Amino acid sequence: MESVVASHDPPLLYSLLDRFLVLIEWLIGAPVYAIPQRRLGGLLEADGSDQEKVFGRQPLVAAMLAALVGSAAKLTPLRRWTFAKAIEAALRTRRALIKWVLAKKEIADIPLPPPLLVTGLPHAGASLLQRLLACDPGARAFRAFEMDKMLMEDLFPPPSKRGYQDHPNIDREGRIMLDEPRLAPSFYISCFQSHRKDPTDFEDDCMILEHQLYFWSIIDSKVSSLRFNNEYMLEVYIYLKRYLQALTSTYKPKSHIILKSNFHSHSLPSFLSVFPNARIITTHRQIPQVLPSLTLLTARLASLSTSQSTPLPRSTVTSFCTTELKHMSTSLLDLRRRVAQDWFTPFPNIATPPPSSNHAISSKQFFDVSHDALVRDPILTVKAIYKHFDMPFSADFEKAMREYVRMNPPFATRKVMGVEERRRVESAYGIPSMQELQESFADYHSYFGV
């Protein structure tokens, strides 16, 4: 059985300790560290009927907790402990938001401006596009120090515009980010080559989804099935809306907010049910270009969740990534076809009362971006987006984007996987041939013209 490429292993001392604990567990026939499921479950307990009036019933978040605990039981002891800490941080953050919103009941009535959502396939330019769009002086995009679950109760109250630039959470988040690479320095260094990480960076709003236990697991299908479940995602997006209302209650945008996550591609029907007036930008790229780089990154991430004594088959990584891309592309394609034929009906939910719930989703709410076109001329791409959505495009906005591109050349000229590296990854992980992928994803490629 082949294991993933292990060029990003944790430090030797950490790895040796983890192996030692694995051996102890084998000898005693019991875990040396068990996930405290009862204590974690206590953090999910509702604050009476008031919570349901604002957040609705959320039984599938509890189901996700059970699935994650089951998944964590398969991890090595130190990874199990680390994962439990992440789950606890997410639940404490969730509880803090619920208490904050219930204490300030007016927050749930704050109208959100139409979100501009960047989603689509991974490794197709979404991060670059998000940061260009955030250059608009009228936009409000969200930074890591406003969303990270590891900050827990320190996230509330949210930062105000006056104290935004020197908010104490910037230093707190900076310390958290310094601690992470100590687990696997070479892994984080390689990640930073393509994706900077700084407390003030505009980040993926999946950081907020994690408060509702939106985690992925390569070793547990129950977790993936819930992530693909529209009812669970409806619970997640109701929480997201309340969180955004809290953020904008202390720092209101001039015109619109910007959201970004590739994971939204799995569940846009639920997203649009909570944000029916959203304007959605989907980034596209040829699947044969996406799958090798996604597989390699996923293998590196998975190497942090499994010890060398319990290797993960390469075929498992490839299968997981292929399934992710298949579900994303199929979901995007299915939604667009349903919207074009007026077959899409939003799911009723407590966060979207009339008249917003009566909004008819239109094909005009979508704009498709080719990865190659974006990299070739990012400024022209953003201009086309603004023209499509009939949004004002200012000279200050263009000037800020050009300055961003000048100051951040790695993002303007994205480093892509070379031909030889791609071939090595394809061979090592048994990635299907280009012809096989073209055939498997033919409908997606044809519909979106990639």
XYZ file of C-alpha atoms in Angstrom:
450
model
C 0.000 0.000 0.000
C 1.540 3.278 -1.089
C 1.564 6.286 1.227
C 1.313 9.936 0.357
C 4.492 11.809 -0.474
C 5.970 12.542 2.952
C 8.066 15.618 2.215
C 6.118 17.740 4.682
C 6.334 15.705 7.874
C 6.044 17.280 11.332
C 9.243 17.895 13.336
C 11.048 14.755 14.452
C 10.268 15.139 18.175
C 6.546 15.556 17.491
C 6.544 12.575 15.135
C 8.431 10.348 17.589
C 6.064 11.272 20.430
C 3.050 10.524 18.248
C 4.496 7.136 17.269
C 5.199 6.365 20.915
C 1.579 7.150 21.844
C 0.322 4.983 18.972
C 2.410 2.127 20.385
C 1.007 2.702 23.885
C -2.539 2.613 22.523
C -1.779 -0.656 20.749
C -0.345 -2.185 23.919
C -3.191 -1.152 26.244
C -5.928 -1.577 23.647
C -7.480 1.812 24.458
C -6.973 5.442 23.426
C -4.609 7.536 25.542
C -6.718 10.541 24.586
C -10.443 10.299 23.869
C -12.464 13.107 22.290
C -14.585 14.713 25.063
C -17.837 14.325 23.130
C -20.128 15.066 26.077
C -18.315 18.307 26.920
C -18.280 19.386 23.289
C -21.946 18.515 22.986
C -22.639 20.760 25.959
C -21.331 23.712 23.944
C -24.088 23.035 21.391
C -26.919 23.265 23.896
C -29.529 25.800 22.851
C -30.163 28.997 24.805
C -33.901 28.385 24.891
C -36.530 29.389 22.374
C -34.869 32.762 21.697
C -32.024 31.026 19.876
C -34.413 29.147 17.606
C -36.240 32.384 16.757
C -33.001 33.916 15.447
C -30.955 30.922 14.259
C -33.650 28.304 13.739
C -33.364 24.661 14.782
C -29.947 23.197 14.006
C -30.040 19.417 14.465
C -27.594 18.724 11.639
C -24.829 20.719 13.317
C -25.146 18.207 16.157
C -25.016 15.407 13.574
C -21.825 16.913 12.156
C -20.286 16.970 15.629
C -21.000 13.252 15.991
C -19.500 12.579 12.538
C -16.361 14.599 13.335
C -15.869 12.798 16.645
C -16.132 9.497 14.783
C -13.634 10.727 12.216
C -11.216 11.977 14.882
C -11.196 8.542 16.531
C -9.271 7.289 13.476
C -6.484 9.850 13.955
C -3.258 9.379 15.849
C -3.257 10.623 19.480
C -1.609 14.027 19.018
C -3.619 14.770 15.869
C -6.743 13.682 17.740
C -5.943 16.134 20.527
C -5.237 18.946 18.044
C -8.474 18.271 16.168
C -10.482 18.251 19.413
C -9.037 21.657 20.284
C -10.132 22.993 16.883
C -13.664 21.638 17.350
C -13.867 23.145 20.831
C -12.666 26.524 19.549
C -15.294 26.459 16.798
C -18.089 25.655 19.240
C -16.983 28.298 21.745
C -16.934 30.889 18.963
C -20.372 29.759 17.831
C -21.751 30.065 21.346
C -20.188 33.532 21.747
C -21.874 34.795 18.554
C -25.247 33.378 19.581
C -25.020 35.102 22.968
C -23.909 38.367 21.338
C -26.759 38.378 18.828
C -29.380 37.403 21.417
C -28.158 40.192 23.714
C -28.420 42.718 20.876
C -31.632 41.657 19.175
C -31.458 44.492 16.646
C -28.507 42.770 14.897
C -30.765 40.133 13.332
C -32.756 42.928 11.670
C -29.755 44.687 10.116
C -30.129 44.603 6.301
C -27.085 43.266 4.509
C -26.080 44.834 1.183
C -26.047 42.369 -1.726
C -22.979 40.158 -1.326
C -20.512 39.792 -4.167
C -19.507 36.137 -3.894
C -16.392 34.657 -5.507
C -16.618 30.880 -5.804
C -15.966 28.171 -8.393
C -13.301 25.509 -8.694
C -10.211 25.533 -6.460
C -6.912 26.638 -7.987
C -8.785 28.756 -10.526
C -7.890 32.269 -9.337
C -10.516 32.966 -6.650
C -8.013 34.352 -4.108
C -6.485 36.739 -6.633
C -9.926 37.905 -7.733
C -11.128 38.392 -4.150
C -8.187 40.626 -3.297
C -8.599 42.688 -6.432
C -12.312 43.203 -5.707
C -11.421 44.208 -2.146
C -9.534 47.202 -3.570
C -12.888 48.891 -4.195
C -13.141 51.720 -1.607
C -16.864 51.039 -1.285
C -16.501 47.324 -0.566
C -16.160 45.534 2.766
C -14.165 42.318 2.573
C -13.262 40.355 5.679
C -9.854 39.654 7.148
C -8.452 36.694 9.055
C -8.455 38.466 12.427
C -12.228 38.996 12.145
C -13.115 35.345 11.521
C -10.617 32.842 12.957
C -12.318 30.390 15.323
C -9.151 30.134 17.405
C -9.805 33.679 18.684
C -13.068 32.416 20.201
C -14.685 34.941 22.584
C -12.147 37.625 21.609
C -14.012 38.009 18.298
C -16.799 39.850 20.129
C -17.572 42.668 20.035
C -16.538 42.842 16.367
C -14.052 45.570 15.368
C -15.375 49.046 14.634
C -14.183 51.165 11.736
C -12.425 53.549 14.120
C -10.374 50.838 15.831
C -10.004 48.551 12.834
C -6.390 49.208 11.835
C -4.927 48.591 15.308
C -7.429 46.110 16.725
C -5.877 43.849 19.407
C -7.035 40.740 17.522
C -4.453 41.502 14.834
C -1.649 40.728 17.302
C -3.557 37.766 18.740
C -4.102 36.296 15.277
C -0.462 36.922 14.437
C 0.617 34.804 17.405
C -1.773 32.024 16.337
C -0.299 32.082 12.837
C 3.226 31.883 14.233
C 2.332 28.801 16.257
C 0.842 26.831 13.336
C 4.047 26.395 11.260
C 5.906 24.892 14.229
C 3.967 21.671 13.654
C 5.137 21.263 10.051
C 7.401 24.121 8.922
C 8.228 22.847 5.429
C 4.538 22.296 4.684
C 3.558 25.823 5.658
C 6.482 27.339 3.765
C 5.305 25.617 0.579
C 1.734 26.826 1.168
C 2.845 30.411 1.685
C 4.444 30.398 -1.786
C 0.983 30.457 -3.372
C -1.154 31.842 -0.564
C 0.119 34.442 1.863
C -1.053 34.275 5.440
C -1.194 37.425 7.530
C -3.723 38.556 10.172
C -4.837 41.415 7.930
C -5.133 39.396 4.719
C -8.557 39.133 3.131
C -9.416 35.519 3.787
C -11.758 32.709 2.826
C -15.085 33.027 4.670
C -14.919 29.269 5.152
C -13.262 30.431 8.383
C -16.764 31.455 9.509
C -18.368 28.253 8.224
C -16.011 26.324 10.515
C -17.845 27.777 13.527
C -20.724 25.529 12.427
C -18.281 22.585 12.245
C -17.834 22.805 8.473
C -14.656 20.719 8.344
C -13.538 18.251 5.698
C -12.296 14.733 6.332
C -10.549 12.594 3.779
C -11.015 9.484 5.931
C -14.728 9.699 6.776
C -17.514 9.720 4.187
C -20.119 10.776 6.772
C -18.474 14.182 7.061
C -18.491 14.665 3.281
C -22.109 13.573 2.962
C -23.150 16.228 5.473
C -21.073 18.895 3.708
C -22.999 18.038 0.536
C -26.345 18.148 2.368
C -28.375 21.278 1.544
C -30.302 21.137 4.826
C -27.096 21.141 6.866
C -25.700 23.940 4.717
C -28.867 25.958 5.279
C -28.084 25.845 9.005
C -24.507 26.907 8.216
C -25.575 29.842 6.032
C -28.111 31.139 8.561
C -25.197 31.328 10.997
C -23.046 33.007 8.325
C -25.695 35.683 7.804
C -25.958 36.403 11.527
C -22.169 36.616 11.766
C -22.004 39.059 8.844
C -24.779 41.129 10.409
C -22.701 41.300 13.592
C -19.576 42.360 11.655
C -21.416 45.040 9.693
C -23.204 46.340 12.800
C -19.911 47.856 13.970
C -18.277 48.525 10.570
C -20.804 49.207 7.838
C -19.735 48.979 4.164
C -20.346 51.891 1.818
C -21.832 49.772 -0.961
C -21.422 45.974 -0.717
C -19.673 43.075 1.009
C -17.326 40.541 -0.593
C -17.388 36.839 0.219
C -15.134 34.142 -1.150
C -14.845 30.383 -0.841
C -14.588 27.582 -3.369
C -16.583 25.413 -0.973
C -19.740 27.424 -1.700
C -19.764 25.685 -5.091
C -21.064 22.564 -3.339
C -24.113 24.313 -1.900
C -25.196 27.411 -3.830
C -28.915 26.478 -3.570
C -28.663 26.826 0.212
C -26.514 29.949 -0.079
C -29.008 31.651 -2.386
C -31.863 30.691 -0.078
C -30.279 32.824 2.656
C -28.700 35.455 0.368
C -31.199 35.647 -2.528
C -29.859 38.964 -3.874
C -26.234 37.784 -4.045
C -24.158 38.400 -7.163
C -22.112 35.297 -7.855
C -18.791 35.109 -9.681
C -17.657 31.591 -10.555
C -14.055 30.918 -11.556
C -13.436 28.095 -14.028
C -10.463 26.087 -15.227
C -9.813 22.865 -17.084
C -10.125 19.907 -14.693
C -6.834 18.327 -15.928
C -5.138 21.558 -14.807
C -6.847 21.611 -11.405
C -6.771 17.988 -10.237
C -2.965 17.409 -9.977
C -2.298 20.558 -7.929
C -5.369 19.982 -5.743
C -4.308 16.369 -5.150
C -0.797 17.367 -4.131
C -2.055 20.029 -1.705
C -4.620 17.627 -0.232
C -1.939 14.977 0.250
C 0.179 17.478 2.142
C -2.783 18.450 4.322
C -3.602 14.795 4.927
C -0.003 14.154 6.003
C -0.707 16.375 9.009
C -3.662 14.185 10.005
C -2.107 10.727 9.775
C 1.065 9.463 11.338
C 3.805 7.668 9.400
C 2.716 4.461 11.136
C -0.740 4.750 9.552
C -0.025 5.773 5.947
C -2.825 7.000 3.734
C -3.081 5.379 0.295
C -2.421 7.722 -2.591
C -5.482 6.335 -4.332
C -7.612 7.596 -1.416
C -6.315 11.133 -1.917
C -6.949 11.033 -5.668
C -10.441 9.607 -5.208
C -11.311 12.264 -2.607
C -10.167 15.136 -4.820
C -11.894 13.743 -7.910
C -15.141 13.389 -5.947
C -14.822 16.961 -4.655
C -14.357 18.356 -8.155
C -17.142 16.191 -9.571
C -19.606 17.361 -6.940
C -18.561 21.002 -7.332
C -18.787 21.026 -11.110
C -22.050 19.049 -11.192
C -23.622 21.296 -8.548
C -22.638 24.452 -10.431
C -23.920 23.052 -13.708
C -27.197 21.797 -12.256
C -27.975 25.091 -10.518
C -27.300 27.211 -13.582
C -29.525 25.032 -15.739
C -32.334 25.166 -13.183
C -32.076 28.950 -12.863
C -32.058 29.392 -16.648
C -35.293 27.393 -16.895
C -36.911 29.038 -13.823
C -36.914 25.719 -11.984
C -35.013 26.904 -8.917
C -36.991 27.304 -5.687
C -35.151 28.610 -2.582
C -35.480 26.736 0.689
C -37.629 28.516 3.312
C -35.585 29.643 6.306
C -35.809 31.890 9.329
C -33.084 34.279 8.139
C -34.875 35.234 4.898
C -38.418 36.464 5.587
C -40.607 38.107 2.939
C -40.162 40.078 0.774
C -36.555 38.840 0.390
C -37.701 35.220 0.283
C -39.884 36.059 -2.729
C -36.897 37.205 -4.802
C -36.691 35.293 -8.084
C -33.143 34.064 -8.724
C -32.031 35.188 -12.181
C -29.260 34.160 -14.563
C -28.171 37.809 -14.464
C -26.920 37.191 -10.918
C -24.080 35.027 -12.251
C -20.834 35.880 -14.007
C -18.268 33.332 -15.175
C -14.522 33.987 -15.115
C -11.930 31.945 -16.968
C -8.734 31.376 -15.008
C -6.622 32.029 -18.092
C -8.415 35.311 -18.865
C -8.072 36.441 -15.252
C -4.330 35.795 -15.152
C -3.842 37.367 -18.586
C -5.581 40.644 -17.667
C -6.951 40.832 -14.105
C -7.986 44.501 -14.333
C -9.984 43.928 -17.528
C -11.677 40.943 -15.889
C -12.806 43.017 -12.907
C -14.101 45.743 -15.243
C -16.183 43.122 -17.060
C -17.611 41.921 -13.744
C -18.647 45.418 -12.717
C -20.181 46.081 -16.110
C -22.209 42.865 -15.957
C -23.606 43.690 -12.516
C -24.072 47.382 -13.383
C -21.831 48.464 -10.524
C -19.982 51.826 -10.544
C -16.289 51.433 -11.384
C -14.241 54.344 -10.041
C -10.822 55.657 -11.010
C -9.727 55.212 -7.375
C -10.698 51.551 -7.567
C -8.645 50.968 -10.713
C -5.681 52.833 -9.246
C -5.828 50.695 -6.082
C -5.969 47.471 -8.120
C -2.993 48.441 -10.252
C -1.035 49.290 -7.117
C -1.964 45.932 -5.613
C -0.785 44.086 -8.731
C 2.450 46.089 -8.707
C 3.123 45.366 -5.032
C 2.112 41.698 -5.211
C 3.667 40.211 -8.359
C 3.247 36.575 -7.190
C -0.501 37.144 -7.308
C -0.429 38.897 -10.655
C 1.786 36.229 -12.230
C 0.565 33.121 -10.454
C 3.059 30.309 -10.046
C 1.622 27.259 -11.766
C 2.695 23.646 -11.649
C 5.261 22.877 -14.337
C 4.766 20.154 -16.922
C 7.356 17.805 -15.394
C 6.031 18.272 -11.859
C 2.510 17.691 -13.103
C 3.544 14.448 -14.789
C 5.269 13.230 -11.618
C 2.173 13.939 -9.544
C -0.109 12.305 -12.112
C 2.059 9.221 -12.132
C 2.551 9.041 -8.355
C -1.122 9.449 -7.513
C -2.667 7.537 -10.392
C -4.541 10.576 -11.677
C -6.698 9.726 -14.707
C -5.378 10.725 -18.108
C -6.280 14.055 -19.677
C -8.585 12.280 -22.130
C -10.387 10.453 -19.319
C -10.894 13.684 -17.369
C -12.065 15.528 -20.471
C -14.671 12.830 -21.032
C -15.726 12.646 -17.377
C -16.158 16.422 -17.072
C -17.288 17.079 -20.643
C -20.621 18.670 -19.635
C -18.904 21.084 -17.257
C -16.212 22.069 -19.787
C -18.766 22.534 -22.553
C -21.332 24.545 -20.578
C -18.822 26.994 -19.097
C -16.546 27.144 -22.143
C -13.323 26.016 -20.491
